[in-house]
Coordinates of C-alpha atoms and ligand atoms in Angstrom, one line a residue:
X1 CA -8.6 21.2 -0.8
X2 CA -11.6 19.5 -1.4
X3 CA -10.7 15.7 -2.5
X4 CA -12.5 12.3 -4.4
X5 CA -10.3 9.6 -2.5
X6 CA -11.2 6.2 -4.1
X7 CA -10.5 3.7 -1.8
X8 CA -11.7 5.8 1.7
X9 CA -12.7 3.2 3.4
X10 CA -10.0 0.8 3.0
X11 CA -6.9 -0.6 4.9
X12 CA -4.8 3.7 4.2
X13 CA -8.2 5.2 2.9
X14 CA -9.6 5.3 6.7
X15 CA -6.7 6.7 8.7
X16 CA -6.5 9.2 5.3
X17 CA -9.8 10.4 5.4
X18 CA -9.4 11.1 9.5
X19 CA -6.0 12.8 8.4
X20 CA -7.5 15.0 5.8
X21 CA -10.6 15.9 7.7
X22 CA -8.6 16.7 10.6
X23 CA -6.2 19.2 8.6
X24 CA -8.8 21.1 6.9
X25 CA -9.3 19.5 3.7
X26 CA -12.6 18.1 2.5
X27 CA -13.2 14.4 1.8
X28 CA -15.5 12.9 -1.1
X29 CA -14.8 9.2 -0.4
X30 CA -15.7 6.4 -3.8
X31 CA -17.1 3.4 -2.4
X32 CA -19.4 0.4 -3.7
X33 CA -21.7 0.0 -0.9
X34 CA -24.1 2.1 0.9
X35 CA -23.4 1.0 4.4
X36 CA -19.3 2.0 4.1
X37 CA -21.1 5.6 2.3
X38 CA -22.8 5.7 5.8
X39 CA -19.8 4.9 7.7
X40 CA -17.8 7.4 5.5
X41 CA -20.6 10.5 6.5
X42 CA -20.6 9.5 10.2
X43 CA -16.6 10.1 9.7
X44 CA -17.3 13.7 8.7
X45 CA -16.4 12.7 5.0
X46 CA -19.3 12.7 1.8
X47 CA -19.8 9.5 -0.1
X48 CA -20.7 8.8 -3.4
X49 CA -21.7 4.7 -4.4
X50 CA -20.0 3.6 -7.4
X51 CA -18.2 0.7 -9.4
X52 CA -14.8 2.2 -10.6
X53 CA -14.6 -0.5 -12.7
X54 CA -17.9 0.3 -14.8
X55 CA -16.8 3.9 -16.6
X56 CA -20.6 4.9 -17.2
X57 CA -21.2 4.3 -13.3
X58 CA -18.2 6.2 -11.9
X59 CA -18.9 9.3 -14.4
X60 CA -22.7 8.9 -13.3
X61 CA -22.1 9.3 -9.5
X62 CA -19.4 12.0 -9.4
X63 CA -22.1 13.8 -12.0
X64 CA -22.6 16.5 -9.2
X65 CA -19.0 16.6 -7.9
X66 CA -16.6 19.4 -8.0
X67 CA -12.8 18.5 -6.4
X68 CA -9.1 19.5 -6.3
X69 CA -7.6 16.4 -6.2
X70 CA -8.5 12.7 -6.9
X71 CA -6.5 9.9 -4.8
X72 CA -6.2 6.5 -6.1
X73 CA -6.0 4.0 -2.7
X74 CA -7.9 1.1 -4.6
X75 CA -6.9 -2.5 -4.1
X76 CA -8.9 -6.2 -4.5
X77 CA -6.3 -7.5 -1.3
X78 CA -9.1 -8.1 0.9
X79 CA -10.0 -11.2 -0.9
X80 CA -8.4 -14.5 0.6
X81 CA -7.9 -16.0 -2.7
X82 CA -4.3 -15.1 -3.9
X83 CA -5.4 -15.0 -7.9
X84 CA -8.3 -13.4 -7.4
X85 CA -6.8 -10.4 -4.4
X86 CA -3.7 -10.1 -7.6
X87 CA -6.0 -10.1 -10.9
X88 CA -8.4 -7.7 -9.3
X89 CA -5.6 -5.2 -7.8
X90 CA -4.1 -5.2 -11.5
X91 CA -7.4 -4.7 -13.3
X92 CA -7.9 -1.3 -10.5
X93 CA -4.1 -0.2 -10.9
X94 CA -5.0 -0.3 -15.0
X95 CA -8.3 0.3 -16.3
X96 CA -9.1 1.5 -12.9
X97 CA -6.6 4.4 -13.4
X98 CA -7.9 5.0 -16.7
X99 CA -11.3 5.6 -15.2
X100 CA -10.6 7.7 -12.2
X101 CA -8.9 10.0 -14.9
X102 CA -11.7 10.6 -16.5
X103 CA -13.2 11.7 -13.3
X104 CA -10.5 13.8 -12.3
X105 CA -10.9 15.4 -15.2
X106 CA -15.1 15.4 -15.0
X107 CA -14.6 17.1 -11.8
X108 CA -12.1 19.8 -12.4
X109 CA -9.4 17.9 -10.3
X110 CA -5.8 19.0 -11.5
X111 CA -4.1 16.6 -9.1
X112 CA -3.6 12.8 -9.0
X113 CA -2.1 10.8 -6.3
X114 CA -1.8 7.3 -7.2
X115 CA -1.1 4.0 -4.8
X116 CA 1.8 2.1 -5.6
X117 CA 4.2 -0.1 -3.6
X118 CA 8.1 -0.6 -3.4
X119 CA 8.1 -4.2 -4.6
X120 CA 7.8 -2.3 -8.4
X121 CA 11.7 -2.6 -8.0
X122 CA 11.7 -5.8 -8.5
X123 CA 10.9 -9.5 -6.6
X124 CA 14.6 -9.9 -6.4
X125 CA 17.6 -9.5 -3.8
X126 CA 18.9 -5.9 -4.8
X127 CA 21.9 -7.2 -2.1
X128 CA 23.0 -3.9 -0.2
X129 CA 22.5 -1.0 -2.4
X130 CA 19.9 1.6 -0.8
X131 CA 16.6 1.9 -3.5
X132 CA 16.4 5.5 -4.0
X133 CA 13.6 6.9 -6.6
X134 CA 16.3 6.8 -9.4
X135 CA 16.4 3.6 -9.4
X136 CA 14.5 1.6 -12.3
X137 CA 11.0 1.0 -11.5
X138 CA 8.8 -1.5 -13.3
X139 CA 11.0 -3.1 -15.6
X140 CA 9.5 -6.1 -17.7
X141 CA 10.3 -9.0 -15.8
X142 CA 9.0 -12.1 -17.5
X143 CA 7.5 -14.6 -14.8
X144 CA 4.6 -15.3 -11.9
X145 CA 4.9 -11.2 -10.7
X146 CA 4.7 -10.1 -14.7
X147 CA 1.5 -8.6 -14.5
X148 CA 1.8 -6.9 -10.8
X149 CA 4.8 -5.1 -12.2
X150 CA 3.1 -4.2 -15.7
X151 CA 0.2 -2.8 -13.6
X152 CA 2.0 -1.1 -11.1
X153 CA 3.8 0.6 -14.3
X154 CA 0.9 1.6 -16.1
X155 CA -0.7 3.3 -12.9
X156 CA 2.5 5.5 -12.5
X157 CA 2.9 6.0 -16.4
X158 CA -1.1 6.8 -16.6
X159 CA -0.8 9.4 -13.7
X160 CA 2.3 11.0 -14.8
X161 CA 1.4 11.7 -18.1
X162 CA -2.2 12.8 -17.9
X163 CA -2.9 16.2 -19.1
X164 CA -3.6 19.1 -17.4
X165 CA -3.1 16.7 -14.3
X166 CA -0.3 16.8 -12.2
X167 CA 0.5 13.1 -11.0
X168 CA 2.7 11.4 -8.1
X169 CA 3.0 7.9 -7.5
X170 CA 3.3 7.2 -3.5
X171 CA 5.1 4.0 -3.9
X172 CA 4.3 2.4 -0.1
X173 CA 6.2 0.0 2.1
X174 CA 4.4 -3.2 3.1
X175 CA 1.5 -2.0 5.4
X176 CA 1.0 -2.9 9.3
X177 CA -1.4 -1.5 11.4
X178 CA -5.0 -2.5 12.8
X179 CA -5.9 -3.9 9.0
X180 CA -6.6 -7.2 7.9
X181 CA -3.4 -8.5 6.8
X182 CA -1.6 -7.4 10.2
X183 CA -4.4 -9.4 12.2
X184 CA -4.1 -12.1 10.0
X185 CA 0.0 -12.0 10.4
X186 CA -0.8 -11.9 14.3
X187 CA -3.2 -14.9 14.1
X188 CA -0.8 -17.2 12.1
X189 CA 2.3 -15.9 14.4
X190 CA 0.5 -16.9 17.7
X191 CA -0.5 -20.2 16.4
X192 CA 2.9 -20.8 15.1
X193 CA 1.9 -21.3 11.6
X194 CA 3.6 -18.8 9.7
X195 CA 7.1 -20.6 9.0
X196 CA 10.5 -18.2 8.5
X197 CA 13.4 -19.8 6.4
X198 CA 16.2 -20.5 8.4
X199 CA 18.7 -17.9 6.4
X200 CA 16.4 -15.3 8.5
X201 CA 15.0 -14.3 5.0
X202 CA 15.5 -11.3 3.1
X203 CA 14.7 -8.1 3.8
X204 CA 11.9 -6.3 3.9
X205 CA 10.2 -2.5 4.5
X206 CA 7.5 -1.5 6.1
X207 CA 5.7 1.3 6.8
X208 CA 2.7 1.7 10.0
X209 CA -0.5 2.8 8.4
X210 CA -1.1 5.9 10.2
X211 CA 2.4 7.2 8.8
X212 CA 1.2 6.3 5.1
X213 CA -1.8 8.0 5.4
X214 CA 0.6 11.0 6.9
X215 CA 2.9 10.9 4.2
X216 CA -0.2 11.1 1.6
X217 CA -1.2 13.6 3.1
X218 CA 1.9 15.6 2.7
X219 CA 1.9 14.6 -0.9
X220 CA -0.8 15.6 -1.9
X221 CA 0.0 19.2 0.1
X222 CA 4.0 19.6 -1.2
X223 CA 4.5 16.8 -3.5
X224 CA 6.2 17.8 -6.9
X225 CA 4.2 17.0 -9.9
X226 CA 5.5 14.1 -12.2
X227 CA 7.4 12.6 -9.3
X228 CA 7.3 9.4 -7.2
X229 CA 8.0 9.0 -3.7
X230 CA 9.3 6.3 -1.5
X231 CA 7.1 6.0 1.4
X232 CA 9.0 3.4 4.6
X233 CA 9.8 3.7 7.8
X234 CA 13.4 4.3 8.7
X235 CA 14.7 0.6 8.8
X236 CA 14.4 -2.6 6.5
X237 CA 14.1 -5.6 8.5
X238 CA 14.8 -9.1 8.2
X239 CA 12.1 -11.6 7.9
X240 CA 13.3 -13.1 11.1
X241 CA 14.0 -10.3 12.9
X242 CA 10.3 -8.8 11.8
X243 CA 8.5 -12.4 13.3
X244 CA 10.3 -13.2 16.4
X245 CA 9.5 -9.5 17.3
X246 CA 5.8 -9.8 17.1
X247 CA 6.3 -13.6 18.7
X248 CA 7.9 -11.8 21.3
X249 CA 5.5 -9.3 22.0
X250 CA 2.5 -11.3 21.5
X251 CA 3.7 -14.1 24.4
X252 CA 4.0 -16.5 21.7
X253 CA 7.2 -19.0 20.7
X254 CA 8.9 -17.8 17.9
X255 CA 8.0 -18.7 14.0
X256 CA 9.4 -22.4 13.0
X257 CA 12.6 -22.1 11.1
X258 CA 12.5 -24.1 7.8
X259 CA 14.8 -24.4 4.8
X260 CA 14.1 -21.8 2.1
X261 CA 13.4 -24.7 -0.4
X262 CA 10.3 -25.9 1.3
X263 CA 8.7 -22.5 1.6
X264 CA 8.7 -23.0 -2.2
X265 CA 5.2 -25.2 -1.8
X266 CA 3.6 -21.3 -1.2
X267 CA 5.0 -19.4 -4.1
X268 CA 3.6 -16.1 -2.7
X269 CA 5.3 -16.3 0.6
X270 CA 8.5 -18.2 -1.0
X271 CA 9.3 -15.2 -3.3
X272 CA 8.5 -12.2 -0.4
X273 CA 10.3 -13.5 2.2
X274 CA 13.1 -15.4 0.8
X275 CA 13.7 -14.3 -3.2
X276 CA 13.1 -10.8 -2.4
X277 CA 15.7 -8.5 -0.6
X278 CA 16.1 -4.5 -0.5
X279 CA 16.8 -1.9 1.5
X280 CA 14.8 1.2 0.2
X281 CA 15.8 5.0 1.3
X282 CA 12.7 7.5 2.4
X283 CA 15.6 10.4 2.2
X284 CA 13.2 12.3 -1.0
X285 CA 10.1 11.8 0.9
X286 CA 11.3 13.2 4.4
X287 CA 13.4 16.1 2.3
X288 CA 10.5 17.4 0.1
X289 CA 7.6 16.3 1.7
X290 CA 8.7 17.4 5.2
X291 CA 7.7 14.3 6.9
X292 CA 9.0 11.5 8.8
X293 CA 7.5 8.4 10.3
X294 CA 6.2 8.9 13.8
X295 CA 6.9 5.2 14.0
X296 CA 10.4 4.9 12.5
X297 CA 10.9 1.2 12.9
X298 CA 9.4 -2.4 13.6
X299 CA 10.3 -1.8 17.2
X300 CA 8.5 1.1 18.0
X301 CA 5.2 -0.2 15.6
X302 CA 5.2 -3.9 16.6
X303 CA 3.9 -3.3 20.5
X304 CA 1.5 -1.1 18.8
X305 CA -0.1 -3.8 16.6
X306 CA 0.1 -6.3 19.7
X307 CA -1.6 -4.0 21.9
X308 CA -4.1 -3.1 19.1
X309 CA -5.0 -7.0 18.7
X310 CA -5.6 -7.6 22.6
Ligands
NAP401 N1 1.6 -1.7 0.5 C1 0.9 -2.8 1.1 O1 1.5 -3.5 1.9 C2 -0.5 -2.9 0.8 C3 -1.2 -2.2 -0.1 C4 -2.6 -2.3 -0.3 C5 -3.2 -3.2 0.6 N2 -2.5 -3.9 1.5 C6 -3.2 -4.8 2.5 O2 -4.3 -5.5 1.9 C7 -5.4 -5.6 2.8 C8 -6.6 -5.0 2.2 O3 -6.4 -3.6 1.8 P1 -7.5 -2.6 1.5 O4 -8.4 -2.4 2.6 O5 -6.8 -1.4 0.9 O6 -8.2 -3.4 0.3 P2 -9.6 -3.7 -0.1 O7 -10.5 -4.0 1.1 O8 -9.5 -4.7 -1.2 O9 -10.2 -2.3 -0.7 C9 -9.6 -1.1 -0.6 C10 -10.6 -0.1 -1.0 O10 -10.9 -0.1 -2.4 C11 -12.3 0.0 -2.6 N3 -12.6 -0.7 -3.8 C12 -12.1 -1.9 -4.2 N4 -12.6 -2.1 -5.5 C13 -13.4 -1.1 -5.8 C14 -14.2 -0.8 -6.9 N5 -14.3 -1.6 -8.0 N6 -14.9 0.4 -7.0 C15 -14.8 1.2 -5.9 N7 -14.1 1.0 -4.8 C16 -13.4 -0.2 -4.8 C17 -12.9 -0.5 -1.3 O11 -14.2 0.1 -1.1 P3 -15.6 -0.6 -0.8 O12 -15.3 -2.0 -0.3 O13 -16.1 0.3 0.3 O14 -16.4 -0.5 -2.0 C18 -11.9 -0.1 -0.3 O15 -12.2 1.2 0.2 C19 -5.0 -4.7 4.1 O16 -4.6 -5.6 5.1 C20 -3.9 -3.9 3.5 O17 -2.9 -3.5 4.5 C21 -1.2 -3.8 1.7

């Protein structure tokens, strides 16, 4: 298939584009800046620059463009202020959608896979029930996380109901891998400045980047039109039982223990690791998809991340 992928040279764009390249497929990577369009041709992919936040621009650039499929993999997270990296996801998961719509559509495309996350279920402890697909996604929920859910709803509502388009939602665990927020993890855990409550936390899923980018791929080769998909590894994890892992591995002590309340000064970190709590199934992902995680759990990805970082 030939493919636009927005996003290509970002934290799952990369390993994607080497993924699609490598099993035939044909990449068209968006990005703003000529230097990542080089970067994106030395990969074996084409490049074309563009905003996809300015409509005119994006229709402009993919002018010449023919493709199968588009893939959404946009995100603002790169930015180290927390308002900014949240407002500017939202603003790609909304109007950006909207946009790369209209160039699926300017391009013939009659696919669109769209990045969301499993955290759409809710910044709450869902106690021991497994989060299956079924389960209600994106449900108003007044507060701090009220416009990450209302954007993560409108990319999945936008994708599935698009005509002549046939959408899925990849709805990703939290990434680890060689990308920013993994080395930034590492850096806080060796200095012993990331803090873990004392109750261990709740849990969390995760998913290495190599096995997203696998799974995409997948999707976008099997995946069932107007359908999500939970993409995780095979094991939620603790909090706790995630850190002192990576301590472990990386020679370092292992992460302060602190009461829950005082990790409410960083509201961010207060509601991930200690408000929110589920357990969320990949059974639909590995039965219709046909894949599996190569790295099935923290244990088998956290020496790679260690070793990566050396
Ligand atoms: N599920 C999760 O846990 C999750 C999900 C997403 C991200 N993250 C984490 O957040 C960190 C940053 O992720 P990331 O690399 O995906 O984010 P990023 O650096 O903010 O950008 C991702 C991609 O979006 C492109 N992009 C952003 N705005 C654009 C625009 N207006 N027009 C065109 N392209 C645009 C960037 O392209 P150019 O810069 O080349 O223009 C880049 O390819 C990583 O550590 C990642 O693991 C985690």
């Amino acid at each position: 298939m030939r493919l636009l992928l927005a996003g290509a040279s970002g934290a799952v764009g990369s390993p994607l584009t080497r993924q699609l390249i490598a099993a035939g497929h044909q990449v068209v990577g968006i990005t703003r800046s000529q230097a990542n369009a080089e970067r994106l041709r030395t990969s074996g992919a084409e490049a074309v620059v563009a905003d996809v936040m300015n409509r005119e621009n994006l229709l402009t650039a993919v002018r010449d463009v023919r493709a199968d499929a588009v893939i959404h993999q946009l995100t603002a997270l790169r930015s180290t202020n927390v308002r900014e990296a949240m407002q500017g996801t939202n603003n790609l998961r909304t109007t950006g959608t909207a946009h790369l719509l209209a160039a699926a559509r300017a391009v013939g495309a009659h696919r669109f896979l769209t990045q969301s996350i499993v955290l759409g279920y809710g910044y709450r402890d869902h106690g021991p029930h497994v989060i299956t697909e079924d389960d209600p996604f994106a449900e108003p929920a007044p507060g701090r996380f009220e416009p990450a859910i209302t954007a993560l709803r409108s990319t999945e509502e936008q994708v599935f109901s698009a005509d002549a388009v046939e959408g899925i939602a990849l709805r990703y665990g939290l990434f680890y891998g060689r990308d920013s927020f993994t080395r930034m993890i590492i850096n806080l855990v060796r200095k012993r400045r990331l803090p873990v409550p004392s109750s261990g936390g709740g849990y969390a899923n995760f998913i290495y980047l190599e096995d997203a980018a696998a799974a995409t791929v997948a999707a976008l080769e099997k995946g069932r039109a107007g359908q999500a998909y939970n993409i995780v590894d095979d094991e939620p994890v603790r909090w706790a039982d995630y850190l002192d892992a990576l301590a472990a591995e990386l020679g370092a002590r292992p992460p302060w223990r602190v009461p829950s309340w005082m990790l409410r000064a960083i509201p961010y970190l207060h509601t991930i690791m200690t408000i929110t709590s589920m357990r969320v199934s990949n059974a639909k992902a590995r039965r219709e998809l046909g894949w599996a995680p190569a790295v099935s759990t923290y244990r088998d990805g956290i020496p790679l991340v260690a070793r990566a970082s050396r």
